[in-house]
Amino acid sequence: MAGKILIVDDAAFMRMMIKDILTKNGFEVVGEAADGAQAVEKYQEVSPDLVTMDITMPEMDGITALKEIKKIDPNAKIIMCSAMGQQAMVIDAIQAGAKDFIVKPFQADRVIEAIKKTLG
């Protein structure tokens, strides 16, 4: 299973948590971004197999970034990360092409399950 992953979250500690879960499970983190604009740029740079994308970020939010990445690569695999209570945004994200979503605080097994399922 391919496993080059780009992590997008405006909180450095959240990126670190996800990176830790992923590397312990044999995935390769090929890049990190702190907002949606950086995410779109990085996506083109590193061509990841999958992106974990926070919904609420400064500059460009995760849903806008998701749409931008989908324009560049219609086959992009993106999993949204949301805090509790962001159900409406999660629905928007899924409609815009997100493959799955994980809820903060992250449960390691749920993160891995979502990624494995999405990478197929």
CSV table of C-alpha atoms in Angstrom, one decimal:
chain,number,residue,atom,x,y,z
A,1,MET,CA,0.0,0.0,0.0
A,2,ALA,CA,1.4,3.4,-1.0
A,3,GLY,CA,1.6,5.8,1.9
A,4,LYS,CA,3.1,9.2,1.1
A,5,ILE,CA,1.1,11.7,3.2
A,6,LEU,CA,0.8,15.4,3.4
A,7,ILE,CA,-0.5,16.7,6.8
A,8,VAL,CA,-2.3,20.1,6.9
A,9,ASP,CA,-3.3,21.7,10.2
A,10,ASP,CA,-2.7,25.2,11.5
A,11,ALA,CA,-1.7,23.8,14.9
A,12,ALA,CA,1.9,22.5,15.0
A,13,PHE,CA,1.1,20.0,17.8
A,14,MET,CA,-1.8,18.5,15.8
A,15,ARG,CA,0.5,18.0,12.9
A,16,MET,CA,3.0,16.4,15.2
A,17,MET,CA,0.3,14.1,16.7
A,18,ILE,CA,-0.8,12.9,13.3
A,19,LYS,CA,2.8,12.5,12.1
A,20,ASP,CA,3.6,10.4,15.1
A,21,ILE,CA,0.6,8.1,14.5
A,22,LEU,CA,1.4,7.8,10.8
A,23,THR,CA,5.1,7.1,11.1
A,24,LYS,CA,4.6,4.5,13.8
A,25,ASN,CA,2.3,2.7,11.4
A,26,GLY,CA,4.7,2.7,8.5
A,27,PHE,CA,3.4,5.7,6.5
A,28,GLU,CA,5.8,8.3,5.1
A,29,VAL,CA,5.0,12.0,5.9
A,30,VAL,CA,6.3,13.9,2.8
A,31,GLY,CA,5.2,17.3,3.8
A,32,GLU,CA,3.3,19.6,6.3
A,33,ALA,CA,1.3,22.8,5.7
A,34,ALA,CA,-0.1,25.2,8.2
A,35,ASP,CA,-3.0,26.6,6.0
A,36,GLY,CA,-4.9,25.9,2.9
A,37,ALA,CA,-2.8,28.0,0.6
A,38,GLN,CA,0.4,26.2,1.7
A,39,ALA,CA,-1.5,22.9,1.3
A,40,VAL,CA,-2.3,23.6,-2.4
A,41,GLU,CA,1.4,24.6,-3.0
A,42,LYS,CA,2.8,21.6,-1.1
A,43,TYR,CA,0.4,19.2,-2.9
A,44,GLN,CA,1.9,20.2,-6.2
A,45,GLU,CA,5.4,20.0,-4.9
A,46,VAL,CA,5.3,16.5,-3.2
A,47,SER,CA,2.4,14.7,-5.0
A,48,PRO,CA,1.3,12.8,-1.9
A,49,ASP,CA,-0.9,9.7,-2.0
A,50,LEU,CA,-3.2,11.2,0.6
A,51,VAL,CA,-3.8,14.5,2.5
A,52,THR,CA,-5.1,14.9,6.0
A,53,MET,CA,-6.7,18.4,6.0
A,54,ASP,CA,-7.9,20.4,8.9
A,55,ILE,CA,-11.2,22.3,8.2
A,56,THR,CA,-10.7,25.5,10.1
A,57,MET,CA,-7.5,27.3,9.3
A,58,PRO,CA,-6.4,30.9,8.6
A,59,GLU,CA,-5.7,32.3,5.1
A,60,MET,CA,-7.5,29.5,3.2
A,61,ASP,CA,-9.8,27.0,5.0
A,62,GLY,CA,-9.7,23.3,4.4
A,63,ILE,CA,-12.8,23.1,2.3
A,64,THR,CA,-11.5,25.8,-0.1
A,65,ALA,CA,-8.1,24.0,-0.2
A,66,LEU,CA,-9.8,20.7,-0.9
A,67,LYS,CA,-11.6,22.2,-3.9
A,68,GLU,CA,-8.4,23.8,-5.2
A,69,ILE,CA,-6.5,20.5,-4.9
A,70,LYS,CA,-9.4,18.7,-6.6
A,71,LYS,CA,-9.1,21.1,-9.6
A,72,ILE,CA,-5.4,20.3,-9.9
A,73,ASP,CA,-5.9,16.6,-9.3
A,74,PRO,CA,-9.4,15.2,-9.5
A,75,ASN,CA,-8.2,11.9,-8.1
A,76,ALA,CA,-6.7,13.5,-5.0
A,77,LYS,CA,-7.4,11.5,-1.8
A,78,ILE,CA,-8.2,13.9,1.1
A,79,ILE,CA,-9.4,13.1,4.6
A,80,MET,CA,-10.8,16.0,6.5
A,81,CYS,CA,-10.0,16.6,10.2
A,82,SER,CA,-12.6,18.3,12.2
A,83,ALA,CA,-13.4,19.3,15.8
A,84,MET,CA,-16.7,18.1,17.3
A,85,GLY,CA,-19.6,20.2,16.2
A,86,GLN,CA,-18.4,20.9,12.7
A,87,GLN,CA,-20.9,18.4,11.1
A,88,ALA,CA,-22.2,20.9,8.5
A,89,MET,CA,-18.6,21.7,7.3
A,90,VAL,CA,-17.8,17.9,7.2
A,91,ILE,CA,-20.9,17.4,4.9
A,92,ASP,CA,-19.7,20.3,2.6
A,93,ALA,CA,-16.2,18.7,2.5
A,94,ILE,CA,-17.6,15.3,1.6
A,95,GLN,CA,-19.7,16.8,-1.1
A,96,ALA,CA,-16.6,18.7,-2.4
A,97,GLY,CA,-14.8,15.4,-2.7
A,98,ALA,CA,-13.3,14.5,0.6
A,99,LYS,CA,-12.9,10.7,1.0
A,100,ASP,CA,-13.5,10.5,4.8
A,101,PHE,CA,-13.1,12.5,8.0
A,102,ILE,CA,-11.6,12.1,11.4
A,103,VAL,CA,-12.6,13.9,14.5
A,104,LYS,CA,-10.3,15.6,17.0
A,105,PRO,CA,-9.0,14.6,19.4
A,106,PHE,CA,-7.6,11.9,17.2
A,107,GLN,CA,-7.9,8.2,18.0
A,108,ALA,CA,-4.9,6.5,16.5
A,109,ASP,CA,-6.8,3.4,15.3
A,110,ARG,CA,-9.5,5.6,13.6
A,111,VAL,CA,-6.8,7.7,11.8
A,112,ILE,CA,-5.1,4.5,10.5
A,113,GLU,CA,-8.4,2.9,9.6
A,114,ALA,CA,-9.5,6.0,7.5
A,115,ILE,CA,-6.2,6.2,5.8
A,116,LYS,CA,-6.0,2.5,4.9
A,117,LYS,CA,-9.6,2.5,3.7
A,118,THR,CA,-9.0,5.6,1.5
A,119,LEU,CA,-5.7,4.3,0.0
A,120,GLY,CA,-7.4,1.0,-0.6
